[in-house]
Structure formats: C-alpha cells, structure tokens
GROMACS .gro file of C-alpha atoms in nm:
model
  140
    1UNK     CA    1  -0.124   4.636  -0.133
    2UNK     CA    2  -0.189   4.596   0.235
    3UNK     CA    3   0.063   4.571   0.516
    4UNK     CA    4  -0.041   4.276   0.729
    5UNK     CA    5   0.092   4.044   0.996
    6UNK     CA    6   0.125   3.670   0.989
    7UNK     CA    7   0.243   3.397   1.222
    8UNK     CA    8   0.555   3.198   1.140
    9UNK     CA    9   0.713   2.905   1.318
   10UNK     CA   10   1.053   2.745   1.280
   11UNK     CA   11   0.991   2.386   1.385
   12UNK     CA   12   1.204   2.156   1.605
   13UNK     CA   13   1.356   1.968   1.310
   14UNK     CA   14   1.505   2.300   1.190
   15UNK     CA   15   1.611   2.435   1.530
   16UNK     CA   16   1.793   2.105   1.600
   17UNK     CA   17   1.998   2.170   1.287
   18UNK     CA   18   2.072   2.533   1.385
   19UNK     CA   19   1.873   2.676   1.091
   20UNK     CA   20   1.696   2.955   1.283
   21UNK     CA   21   1.923   3.228   1.146
   22UNK     CA   22   1.928   3.090   0.792
   23UNK     CA   23   1.547   3.067   0.777
   24UNK     CA   24   1.496   3.410   0.933
   25UNK     CA   25   1.742   3.556   0.681
   26UNK     CA   26   1.537   3.412   0.391
   27UNK     CA   27   1.219   3.564   0.538
   28UNK     CA   28   1.380   3.904   0.588
   29UNK     CA   29   1.547   3.909   0.247
   30UNK     CA   30   1.204   3.839   0.097
   31UNK     CA   31   1.069   4.164   0.236
   32UNK     CA   32   0.916   4.046   0.563
   33UNK     CA   33   1.005   4.207   0.896
   34UNK     CA   34   1.021   4.011   1.222
   35UNK     CA   35   0.820   4.219   1.473
   36UNK     CA   36   0.813   3.954   1.747
   37UNK     CA   37   1.017   3.641   1.806
   38UNK     CA   38   1.082   3.395   2.086
   39UNK     CA   39   1.219   3.048   2.133
   40UNK     CA   40   0.985   2.812   2.315
   41UNK     CA   41   0.975   2.444   2.397
   42UNK     CA   42   0.612   2.351   2.350
   43UNK     CA   43   0.456   2.128   2.609
   44UNK     CA   44   0.239   1.848   2.481
   45UNK     CA   45  -0.064   2.044   2.603
   46UNK     CA   46   0.045   2.360   2.415
   47UNK     CA   47   0.101   2.159   2.096
   48UNK     CA   48  -0.241   1.994   2.129
   49UNK     CA   49  -0.402   2.335   2.178
   50UNK     CA   50  -0.218   2.501   1.892
   51UNK     CA   51  -0.298   2.219   1.648
   52UNK     CA   52  -0.652   2.149   1.782
   53UNK     CA   53  -0.793   2.209   1.431
   54UNK     CA   54  -0.624   1.881   1.330
   55UNK     CA   55  -0.742   1.680   1.634
   56UNK     CA   56  -0.952   1.435   1.430
   57UNK     CA   57  -0.688   1.374   1.164
   58UNK     CA   58  -0.479   1.057   1.170
   59UNK     CA   59  -0.148   1.247   1.193
   60UNK     CA   60  -0.246   1.451   1.502
   61UNK     CA   61  -0.059   1.237   1.757
   62UNK     CA   62   0.259   1.233   1.548
   63UNK     CA   63   0.233   1.608   1.492
   64UNK     CA   64   0.197   1.682   1.864
   65UNK     CA   65   0.486   1.450   1.945
   66UNK     CA   66   0.710   1.614   1.686
   67UNK     CA   67   0.623   1.970   1.786
   68UNK     CA   68   0.690   1.903   2.154
   69UNK     CA   69   1.021   1.725   2.084
   70UNK     CA   70   1.247   2.029   2.095
   71UNK     CA   71   1.272   2.407   2.078
   72UNK     CA   72   1.061   2.601   1.832
   73UNK     CA   73   1.093   2.964   1.725
   74UNK     CA   74   0.761   3.145   1.701
   75UNK     CA   75   0.749   3.475   1.516
   76UNK     CA   76   0.521   3.749   1.397
   77UNK     CA   77   0.610   3.872   1.050
   78UNK     CA   78   0.493   4.197   0.896
   79UNK     CA   79   0.494   4.318   0.538
   80UNK     CA   80   0.300   4.367   0.216
   81UNK     CA   81   0.062   4.071   0.182
   82UNK     CA   82   0.263   3.895   0.453
   83UNK     CA   83   0.041   3.586   0.469
   84UNK     CA   84   0.064   3.500   0.099
   85UNK     CA   85   0.428   3.607   0.081
   86UNK     CA   86   0.529   3.385   0.374
   87UNK     CA   87   0.344   3.086   0.228
   88UNK     CA   88   0.519   3.141  -0.106
   89UNK     CA   89   0.859   3.161   0.065
   90UNK     CA   90   0.789   2.846   0.270
   91UNK     CA   91   0.699   2.635  -0.034
   92UNK     CA   92   0.476   2.330  -0.059
   93UNK     CA   93   0.422   2.122   0.256
   94UNK     CA   94   0.590   1.826   0.089
   95UNK     CA   95   0.948   1.934   0.013
   96UNK     CA   96   0.948   1.710  -0.296
   97UNK     CA   97   0.678   1.938  -0.440
   98UNK     CA   98   0.831   2.265  -0.319
   99UNK     CA   99   0.969   2.513  -0.570
  100UNK     CA  100   1.341   2.577  -0.594
  101UNK     CA  101   1.459   2.848  -0.357
  102UNK     CA  102   1.183   2.795  -0.100
  103UNK     CA  103   1.259   2.720   0.264
  104UNK     CA  104   1.113   2.371   0.245
  105UNK     CA  105   1.301   2.283  -0.074
  106UNK     CA  106   1.626   2.397   0.088
  107UNK     CA  107   1.581   2.276   0.445
  108UNK     CA  108   1.289   2.035   0.500
  109UNK     CA  109   1.370   1.670   0.566
  110UNK     CA  110   1.027   1.523   0.485
  111UNK     CA  111   0.658   1.607   0.475
  112UNK     CA  112   0.647   1.556   0.853
  113UNK     CA  113   0.971   1.740   0.925
  114UNK     CA  114   0.911   2.034   0.695
  115UNK     CA  115   1.096   2.294   0.904
  116UNK     CA  116   0.839   2.577   0.906
  117UNK     CA  117   0.475   2.664   0.959
  118UNK     CA  118   0.286   2.975   0.853
  119UNK     CA  119  -0.069   3.102   0.883
  120UNK     CA  120  -0.297   3.034   0.587
  121UNK     CA  121  -0.549   3.318   0.628
  122UNK     CA  122  -0.601   3.646   0.818
  123UNK     CA  123  -0.827   3.480   1.077
  124UNK     CA  124  -0.577   3.201   1.136
  125UNK     CA  125  -0.290   3.450   1.164
  126UNK     CA  126  -0.479   3.646   1.429
  127UNK     CA  127  -0.553   3.330   1.632
  128UNK     CA  128  -0.201   3.187   1.600
  129UNK     CA  129  -0.034   3.517   1.692
  130UNK     CA  130  -0.260   3.553   1.998
  131UNK     CA  131  -0.180   3.194   2.104
  132UNK     CA  132   0.189   3.280   2.151
  133UNK     CA  133   0.216   3.657   2.191
  134UNK     CA  134   0.063   3.938   2.395
  135UNK     CA  135   0.018   4.275   2.224
  136UNK     CA  136   0.311   4.418   2.425
  137UNK     CA  137   0.547   4.157   2.278
  138UNK     CA  138   0.481   4.271   1.920
  139UNK     CA  139   0.706   4.572   1.875
  140UNK     CA  140   0.733   4.642   1.504
   0.00000   0.00000   0.00000
C-alpha cells in the first residue's frame, strides 16, 4: 500500500462547536498523521476560488457563505491510502446516510453543515493542498 497525502478541512460549523481536537483525534487514531495544519478564516474570494468546481451548481452561493462564516482548520494528512481512508473516516456527505462511528455521523448537523471536507482523488488532493499550503509548511 502507498503512503500518500490528502487535504482535510474542519469546517466552520465544527470549529464553532470546538470540535477541532475531537475530529483531529479521530483522524489520528485512524492511522493518519497531520503533517500540516492551520486555522484560517476564509474570505469570500478564497471560498469562491477553493470551491470554483461547484460554481455552476445551485448550492454554490450557500456553500461560499457558509465556508466564509467562521474559522476553518485546513490540514494535510499523510498515511497509507490517506485519500480513501480519510473519506471512509468522514462518512457520507449526508449525516443521515453516514455509517456509525464516522465523523459526520457523530458531529455533522446537516448535509450543508457536515463538519468536514476531504479530497476525493490524488489530483484534487494536490490542488487543494497547494491552495492552502506552501511546501515549507508541510513538515511531516
């Protein structure tokens, strides 16, 4: 199995509820290592840029508004099959469909306030990591 890196985000709905430590603990206990992490408050422009892939979708405006509404923790995770592992740990986007023990089942409030984001593919991970981090900030 390959060691890889993925991007992870703890969204404003979770940071407002002081869940940063609890979510990071779940990620680390699942075998992922945090090799970069910072707390940011996305501007509207940063949120629009980060989620540009969804620009034509009807939920884009609500997504940008939500993501720029409070602090967010952006992270780079490393581990065996980190992308798939992180997505498994996060659970389904809709917390009603998420498996027991996943972050979204435990912490998400709704499909819109689902507490976390993670890259879905190696190319996406590379782009999302580069959006928030320079190479010198990744120290694992």
